[in-house]
XYZ file of N, CA and C in Angstrom:
567
model
N -77.338 16.826 -22.265
C -77.362 16.972 -23.817
C -77.841 15.354 -24.563
N -78.420 15.786 -25.853
C -78.830 14.711 -26.160
C -78.350 14.762 -27.748
N -77.961 13.933 -28.175
C -77.945 13.855 -29.535
C -78.559 15.332 -30.774
N -77.458 15.311 -31.440
C -78.120 16.252 -32.442
C -77.738 16.281 -34.640
N -78.318 17.305 -35.176
C -77.766 17.202 -36.769
C -77.869 18.303 -36.527
N -76.454 18.838 -37.192
C -76.364 19.748 -37.585
C -75.941 20.179 -39.267
N -76.385 20.830 -39.619
C -76.176 21.468 -40.971
C -75.089 22.746 -40.676
N -74.011 22.638 -41.299
C -73.394 24.233 -41.686
C -73.806 24.994 -42.947
N -73.701 26.607 -42.567
C -73.920 26.818 -43.680
C -73.011 27.134 -45.265
N -72.893 26.900 -45.857
C -71.705 26.662 -47.325
C -72.063 28.086 -47.746
N -71.059 28.467 -48.274
C -70.783 29.882 -48.662
C -70.446 29.860 -49.707
N -70.813 29.219 -51.094
C -70.854 28.735 -52.520
C -70.864 29.757 -53.357
N -69.619 29.692 -54.407
C -69.796 31.139 -56.222
C -68.743 29.656 -57.267
N -68.729 30.636 -57.627
C -67.445 30.022 -58.906
C -66.204 30.066 -58.869
N -65.737 29.552 -57.384
C -64.791 29.737 -57.857
C -64.575 28.067 -56.732
N -66.036 27.813 -56.117
C -65.910 26.411 -54.516
C -67.263 26.744 -53.493
N -66.410 26.718 -52.399
C -67.043 27.244 -51.495
C -66.356 26.789 -50.194
N -66.960 27.599 -49.263
C -66.096 27.933 -48.195
C -67.531 27.261 -45.915
N -67.352 26.738 -45.421
C -67.659 26.974 -44.600
C -67.001 26.730 -43.248
N -68.259 27.531 -42.322
C -67.128 26.706 -41.165
C -67.941 25.492 -40.097
N -66.730 24.747 -40.181
C -67.294 23.167 -40.061
C -67.555 23.254 -37.735
N -66.616 24.371 -37.461
C -67.309 24.606 -36.052
C -67.033 25.870 -34.991
N -67.702 26.051 -34.692
C -67.442 27.898 -34.274
C -67.893 27.699 -32.266
N -67.008 27.568 -32.029
C -67.212 27.683 -30.449
C -68.521 28.566 -30.254
N -69.267 29.794 -30.099
C -70.215 29.990 -29.974
C -71.606 29.660 -30.696
N -71.481 29.022 -31.966
C -72.915 28.573 -32.580
C -73.859 27.425 -32.230
N -72.344 27.181 -31.353
C -72.366 25.476 -31.175
C -72.924 25.895 -30.257
N -72.058 26.897 -28.991
C -72.762 26.834 -27.549
C -74.084 27.653 -27.553
N -74.774 27.643 -28.905
C -75.903 28.265 -28.349
C -76.714 27.437 -28.876
N -76.211 26.060 -29.781
C -76.874 24.627 -29.556
C -77.013 23.937 -28.666
N -76.690 24.385 -27.619
C -76.275 23.843 -26.164
C -75.339 22.953 -26.789
N -74.316 23.022 -26.816
C -73.227 22.381 -27.658
C -71.854 22.898 -26.848
N -72.046 23.433 -25.366
C -70.728 23.665 -25.284
C -69.385 23.159 -24.605
N -69.295 21.947 -25.557
C -68.338 20.767 -25.366
C -66.782 21.904 -25.473
N -65.734 21.390 -24.829
C -63.735 21.469 -24.821
C -63.684 20.160 -25.880
N -63.186 20.224 -27.465
C -62.812 19.556 -28.210
C -61.230 19.565 -27.734
N -60.774 18.134 -27.880
C -59.347 18.512 -27.521
C -58.622 18.171 -28.424
N -59.394 17.017 -28.834
C -58.447 15.771 -31.062
C -59.324 15.952 -31.960
N -59.322 15.494 -32.620
C -59.474 15.809 -33.713
C -59.181 14.242 -34.201
N -59.503 12.850 -34.471
C -59.876 12.250 -35.315
C -60.409 11.887 -36.601
N -59.258 10.916 -37.809
C -59.452 10.701 -39.366
C -59.175 9.352 -39.641
N -60.363 8.971 -40.370
C -60.700 7.793 -40.904
C -60.560 7.448 -42.319
N -60.190 6.619 -42.755
C -60.683 6.055 -44.821
C -60.818 4.713 -44.306
N -62.183 4.695 -45.129
C -62.685 3.485 -44.986
C -63.030 3.386 -46.345
N -61.897 2.013 -47.102
C -61.808 1.352 -48.984
C -62.787 1.309 -49.208
N -63.302 -0.110 -48.614
C -64.582 -0.514 -49.147
C -66.284 -0.166 -48.798
N -67.012 0.381 -49.183
C -68.793 1.024 -48.904
C -69.203 -0.785 -48.245
N -69.646 -0.682 -47.390
C -69.749 -2.063 -46.604
C -69.387 -2.716 -44.648
N -68.288 -1.549 -44.644
C -67.714 -1.142 -43.293
C -68.849 -0.874 -42.403
N -68.339 -0.871 -41.358
C -68.918 -0.413 -40.116
C -67.473 -0.416 -39.435
N -67.812 0.446 -38.194
C -67.119 0.387 -37.465
C -67.604 0.958 -36.231
N -67.168 0.220 -35.527
C -68.467 0.510 -33.765
C -69.301 -0.879 -34.083
N -69.878 -0.743 -32.850
C -69.955 0.741 -31.745
C -69.733 1.192 -30.768
N -69.360 2.235 -30.481
C -67.951 1.489 -29.523
C -67.748 2.820 -28.520
N -67.426 3.610 -27.838
C -67.226 3.927 -25.991
C -66.338 4.716 -25.418
N -66.286 5.401 -25.050
C -65.397 5.155 -24.008
C -65.875 5.805 -22.473
N -64.886 3.811 -21.478
C -65.823 4.270 -19.965
C -65.599 5.504 -18.963
N -66.009 5.298 -18.490
C -66.204 6.761 -16.714
C -64.788 6.631 -16.507
N -63.720 7.484 -15.966
C -63.830 8.659 -16.481
C -63.370 9.684 -17.607
N -63.096 8.738 -18.425
C -62.751 9.234 -20.435
C -63.538 9.477 -20.523
N -64.917 9.407 -20.819
C -65.859 9.243 -21.331
C -65.607 10.457 -22.777
N -65.853 10.470 -23.645
C -66.156 10.968 -24.967
C -67.616 11.161 -25.408
N -67.305 13.349 -25.719
C -68.875 13.309 -26.430
C -68.021 13.362 -27.994
N -68.891 13.579 -29.245
C -68.068 13.127 -30.253
C -69.022 14.333 -31.186
N -68.297 15.244 -32.000
C -68.925 15.550 -33.450
C -68.531 15.262 -34.785
N -69.030 14.194 -35.762
C -68.499 13.708 -36.769
C -69.427 14.341 -38.219
N -68.631 14.085 -38.750
C -68.493 14.631 -40.040
C -68.039 13.321 -41.145
N -68.373 13.148 -42.438
C -67.733 12.767 -43.070
C -67.171 13.876 -44.259
N -65.489 13.591 -44.893
C -65.603 14.296 -45.596
C -64.897 13.372 -46.916
N -65.826 12.446 -47.338
C -65.762 11.827 -48.481
C -66.762 10.735 -48.577
N -67.483 11.190 -49.171
C -68.656 9.519 -49.510
C -69.759 10.438 -49.065
N -69.777 9.086 -48.325
C -71.813 8.868 -47.438
C -71.556 7.844 -46.329
N -71.844 8.216 -45.181
C -71.721 7.313 -43.742
C -73.352 6.899 -43.889
N -73.904 6.225 -42.547
C -74.953 6.317 -41.486
C -75.017 6.413 -40.731
N -74.147 7.350 -39.944
C -74.006 7.104 -38.604
C -75.294 6.724 -37.348
N -74.337 6.453 -36.270
C -75.608 6.034 -35.740
C -74.779 6.146 -34.008
N -76.150 6.608 -33.191
C -75.456 6.302 -31.823
C -76.987 5.861 -30.860
N -76.562 5.631 -30.057
C -77.033 4.320 -29.177
C -76.327 4.669 -27.652
N -78.067 4.873 -27.176
C -77.748 4.855 -25.814
C -77.385 4.081 -24.408
N -76.348 4.409 -23.871
C -76.049 3.433 -23.067
C -76.087 3.684 -21.718
N -76.572 4.747 -21.128
C -76.958 4.669 -20.077
C -78.324 4.327 -19.666
N -77.404 2.929 -18.550
C -78.579 2.286 -18.331
C -79.656 2.847 -17.370
N -80.031 4.137 -16.476
C -81.031 4.740 -16.211
C -81.960 5.644 -17.382
N -82.029 5.757 -17.954
C -81.855 6.072 -18.970
C -83.028 5.704 -19.373
N -84.228 6.098 -19.769
C -85.839 5.439 -20.200
C -85.845 5.129 -21.654
N -84.082 5.480 -22.690
C -83.978 5.422 -23.528
C -83.642 4.552 -23.925
N -82.509 3.356 -22.986
C -81.898 2.678 -22.741
C -82.107 1.523 -23.841
N -80.757 1.051 -24.772
C -80.136 1.445 -25.656
C -81.305 1.252 -26.546
N -81.946 2.357 -26.993
C -82.104 2.717 -28.386
C -81.156 3.630 -29.105
N -81.441 3.061 -29.833
C -80.297 3.915 -31.527
C -80.723 5.521 -32.432
N -80.547 6.233 -32.656
C -81.055 7.140 -33.772
C -79.805 7.330 -34.702
N -80.025 7.197 -35.984
C -79.405 6.988 -37.088
C -79.500 7.984 -38.054
N -78.503 8.473 -39.339
C -78.811 9.872 -39.994
C -77.718 9.630 -40.330
N -77.904 9.593 -41.978
C -77.031 10.044 -43.210
C -76.160 11.096 -43.052
N -74.939 10.769 -43.023
C -73.714 12.405 -43.170
C -73.099 12.145 -44.630
N -72.756 13.130 -45.301
C -72.729 13.422 -47.382
C -71.541 13.969 -46.839
N -70.525 13.898 -47.812
C -69.457 15.034 -47.784
C -70.238 16.264 -47.959
N -70.945 16.144 -49.634
C -71.724 17.060 -50.179
C -72.140 18.435 -49.631
N -73.689 17.219 -48.407
C -74.153 17.832 -47.676
C -73.328 18.586 -45.868
N -72.450 17.891 -46.048
C -71.547 18.676 -44.615
C -72.248 18.178 -43.398
N -73.233 17.554 -43.679
C -74.095 16.954 -42.306
C -73.476 16.952 -40.745
N -73.075 17.415 -40.233
C -72.777 16.373 -38.661
C -73.898 16.448 -37.841
N -73.042 14.879 -36.820
C -74.124 14.247 -35.839
C -73.247 15.070 -34.247
N -73.801 15.280 -34.095
C -73.233 16.067 -32.419
C -74.159 14.224 -31.342
N -72.967 13.252 -31.053
C -73.091 12.742 -29.213
C -72.602 12.638 -28.277
N -73.823 13.532 -27.657
C -72.551 13.321 -26.018
C -72.261 11.881 -26.042
N -71.525 12.123 -24.473
C -70.980 11.380 -23.889
C -72.709 10.226 -23.372
N -71.994 9.123 -22.907
C -73.406 7.827 -22.599
C -73.878 7.350 -23.831
N -72.922 8.044 -24.872
C -74.132 7.218 -25.994
C -72.690 5.885 -26.744
N -72.705 4.810 -27.629
C -71.648 4.548 -28.142
C -72.721 4.557 -29.106
N -71.081 4.742 -30.050
C -70.724 5.629 -32.344
C -70.765 3.875 -32.978
N -71.152 3.962 -33.991
C -70.883 3.409 -35.012
C -71.153 4.375 -36.297
N -70.873 3.649 -37.540
C -70.995 4.721 -38.838
C -70.685 3.408 -40.015
N -71.833 2.582 -40.228
C -71.069 1.743 -42.084
C -71.237 3.340 -42.922
N -70.419 2.626 -43.464
C -69.975 3.663 -44.636
C -70.543 3.090 -46.318
N -70.961 3.800 -46.564
C -72.148 4.039 -48.102
C -71.276 4.064 -49.462
N -70.415 4.489 -49.078
C -69.831 4.293 -50.637
C -68.264 3.888 -50.627
N -67.483 3.538 -51.941
C -65.897 2.760 -51.530
C -64.589 4.976 -52.137
N -63.706 4.611 -50.525
C -63.268 5.862 -49.841
C -63.288 6.381 -49.773
N -64.433 6.191 -48.606
C -65.238 6.885 -47.476
C -63.833 7.941 -46.235
N -64.139 8.994 -46.154
C -64.077 9.178 -45.349
C -64.479 10.304 -43.903
N -64.125 10.092 -42.511
C -64.604 10.549 -41.511
C -64.467 11.068 -40.609
N -63.872 12.410 -40.806
C -63.290 13.086 -39.383
C -64.625 13.855 -38.104
N -63.798 13.179 -36.895
C -64.924 13.424 -36.121
C -63.604 14.116 -34.971
N -64.617 14.968 -33.666
C -63.576 16.121 -32.651
C -64.382 15.411 -31.625
N -63.278 15.079 -30.821
C -63.738 14.792 -29.330
C -63.420 15.368 -28.206
N -63.950 15.101 -26.728
C -63.580 16.454 -25.730
C -63.260 15.869 -24.685
N -62.338 14.203 -24.972
C -61.187 13.663 -24.047
C -60.638 12.842 -25.045
N -59.376 12.842 -24.866
C -58.018 11.929 -25.279
C -58.311 10.031 -24.620
N -57.867 9.260 -26.490
C -57.621 8.535 -26.275
C -57.240 8.106 -25.061
N -58.256 7.163 -24.405
C -57.733 5.881 -23.325
C -57.598 4.907 -23.592
N -56.606 3.891 -24.366
C -57.202 2.533 -23.886
C -57.632 1.806 -22.721
N -57.330 1.525 -21.947
C -58.264 1.721 -20.324
C -59.503 1.487 -20.317
N -59.165 2.320 -20.324
C -61.278 3.041 -21.270
C -61.909 2.239 -22.368
N -61.322 2.072 -23.384
C -62.342 0.967 -24.626
C -62.944 0.613 -24.537
N -64.277 0.620 -25.079
C -65.231 0.190 -24.614
C -66.116 -0.650 -26.026
N -66.784 -1.323 -26.425
C -67.964 -1.255 -27.287
C -68.688 -2.050 -26.993
N -70.063 -2.165 -28.533
C -71.122 -3.152 -28.240
C -70.787 -3.016 -30.018
N -71.817 -5.034 -29.311
C -71.545 -5.641 -30.822
C -72.820 -4.227 -32.035
N -72.287 -4.709 -33.341
C -72.680 -3.371 -34.371
C -74.520 -4.893 -34.737
N -74.804 -5.668 -34.431
C -75.337 -6.232 -34.440
C -76.688 -7.290 -32.768
N -76.441 -6.600 -31.763
C -77.001 -6.895 -30.925
C -78.693 -6.523 -31.209
N -79.711 -8.357 -31.152
C -80.631 -7.518 -31.503
C -81.739 -6.795 -30.614
N -81.110 -7.134 -29.084
C -81.564 -5.705 -28.378
C -81.893 -4.481 -28.654
N -81.240 -4.194 -29.520
C -80.659 -3.120 -30.028
C -82.310 -2.987 -31.232
N -81.039 -3.226 -32.490
C -82.077 -3.468 -33.473
C -81.311 -2.382 -34.684
N -80.332 -1.934 -34.424
C -80.277 -1.032 -35.154
C -80.471 -2.122 -37.119
N -81.339 -0.671 -37.609
C -81.137 -1.368 -39.073
C -80.134 -0.729 -39.346
N -79.430 -1.130 -39.883
C -78.392 -0.840 -40.535
C -78.254 -0.795 -42.644
N -78.935 -0.262 -43.208
C -78.319 -0.646 -44.207
C -77.498 -1.362 -45.481
N -77.257 -2.050 -45.213
C -76.179 -3.507 -46.003
C -76.633 -3.392 -47.186
N -77.924 -4.079 -47.592
C -78.862 -3.701 -48.722
C -78.166 -5.582 -48.921
N -77.791 -6.107 -47.955
C -78.027 -7.276 -48.347
C -76.016 -8.441 -47.893
N -75.478 -7.163 -47.773
C -74.119 -7.727 -47.900
C -74.168 -7.825 -46.483
N -72.645 -8.776 -46.380
C -72.165 -8.598 -45.283
C -71.280 -7.632 -44.928
N -71.310 -6.776 -43.191
C -70.246 -6.336 -43.368
C -69.506 -6.556 -43.317
N -68.003 -5.256 -43.606
C -66.218 -5.519 -43.132
C -66.092 -4.460 -41.934
N -65.481 -5.807 -40.945
C -65.457 -5.410 -40.072
C -64.109 -5.718 -39.177
N -63.489 -5.301 -38.568
C -62.607 -5.604 -37.347
C -62.362 -6.507 -36.819
N -61.306 -7.216 -36.503
C -61.059 -8.264 -35.637
C -61.563 -7.857 -34.789
N -61.298 -6.606 -33.756
C -62.045 -5.642 -32.381
C -63.745 -6.103 -32.153
N -63.481 -5.617 -33.450
C -65.640 -5.087 -33.930
C -65.847 -6.473 -33.596
N -65.191 -7.121 -34.565
C -66.122 -8.329 -34.293
C -66.260 -9.796 -33.419
N -65.822 -9.114 -32.247
C -65.869 -9.199 -31.106
C -65.927 -8.150 -30.171
N -67.073 -7.739 -30.097
C -67.418 -6.861 -28.808
C -68.737 -7.541 -28.394
N -69.421 -7.710 -27.079
C -69.890 -7.954 -26.326
C -71.659 -7.428 -26.539
N -72.738 -7.719 -26.509
C -73.298 -7.360 -26.543
C -73.564 -6.585 -25.246
N -74.780 -5.796 -25.118
C -74.674 -5.045 -24.332
C -75.534 -5.092 -22.984
N -75.947 -6.150 -22.919
C -76.442 -6.373 -21.225
C -74.859 -7.015 -20.821
N -73.823 -7.302 -22.285
C -72.721 -7.526 -21.035
C -72.068 -7.065 -21.021
N -71.783 -5.642 -22.174
C -71.402 -4.045 -21.951
C -70.615 -3.801 -19.918
N -69.117 -3.543 -20.231
C -69.037 -2.626 -19.033
C -69.624 -1.491 -18.669
N -70.597 -0.912 -18.906
C -70.907 0.450 -18.618
C -72.096 0.622 -17.724
N -71.296 1.906 -17.448
C -71.729 2.937 -16.129
C -71.763 4.162 -16.241
N -72.647 5.011 -17.012
C -72.495 6.598 -17.531
C -74.585 6.775 -16.949
N -73.341 7.782 -16.346
C -74.285 8.806 -15.584
C -75.548 9.237 -16.050
N -76.830 8.934 -15.728
C -78.274 9.838 -17.329
C -78.456 11.051 -16.526
N -78.213 12.013 -17.741
C -78.374 13.379 -16.184
C -80.096 13.806 -17.171
N -79.897 12.840 -16.978
C -82.303 13.705 -17.327
C -82.936 14.375 -19.047
N -81.943 14.022 -19.870
C -82.156 14.038 -20.824
C -82.147 12.641 -21.544
N -83.824 12.308 -22.335
C -84.514 11.474 -22.656
C -83.020 10.939 -24.296
N -83.138 9.969 -25.309
C -83.201 10.188 -26.608
C -83.710 10.609 -27.436
N -83.829 12.201 -28.251
C -85.183 12.586 -28.612
C -85.019 12.467 -30.183
N -86.158 11.929 -31.572
C -86.055 12.165 -32.015
C -84.636 13.255 -32.584
N -84.369 13.096 -34.388
C -83.261 13.838 -34.547
C -84.037 14.960 -35.408
N -83.809 16.020 -35.228
C -84.751 17.218 -36.303
C -83.527 17.772 -36.952
N -85.181 17.630 -38.369
C -83.545 17.658 -39.026
C -83.602 19.436 -40.150
N -82.841 19.900 -39.365
C -82.681 21.495 -40.117
C -83.006 21.465 -41.761
N -83.380 23.195 -42.013
C -83.740 22.990 -43.401
C -82.162 23.902 -44.196
């Protein structure tokens, strides 16, 4: 599997709108036959907050389905499968509460996001439970990855944990390569 951008269909009328944010069969038709077991929800008070780049090591690796509930984020996935021809490559997309875009990130990728508005809320499904002993990460500003964060000249707000994450070359990673390199995102119409 590779990283995918998904835009659910909204059904709107004078009352407001309705949207299915996850349907097992629709996502299986997209190649996402993932058994999600946990939902996570975060609030970031300030625009310019970076959370990540995070992953869980094998055998507790997680696939994620990320969406923004309030505000906007720049969401990023980094290929951390050493045998992949796209090892160290990244892909990013803006996710908004207004349009409901989702980013599916399979295991073998580090994930992070930058909040673009104050009081931004993000929710994501994962297919493996949180395992503190498998918690890992990579520095958000690793120059070998070269993520073009839209910080607009400001310094990011980081947790103490995220300030001390290692560079990619020093990260403890051992993800298998499944034969699917990172592909450019396809923006659904």
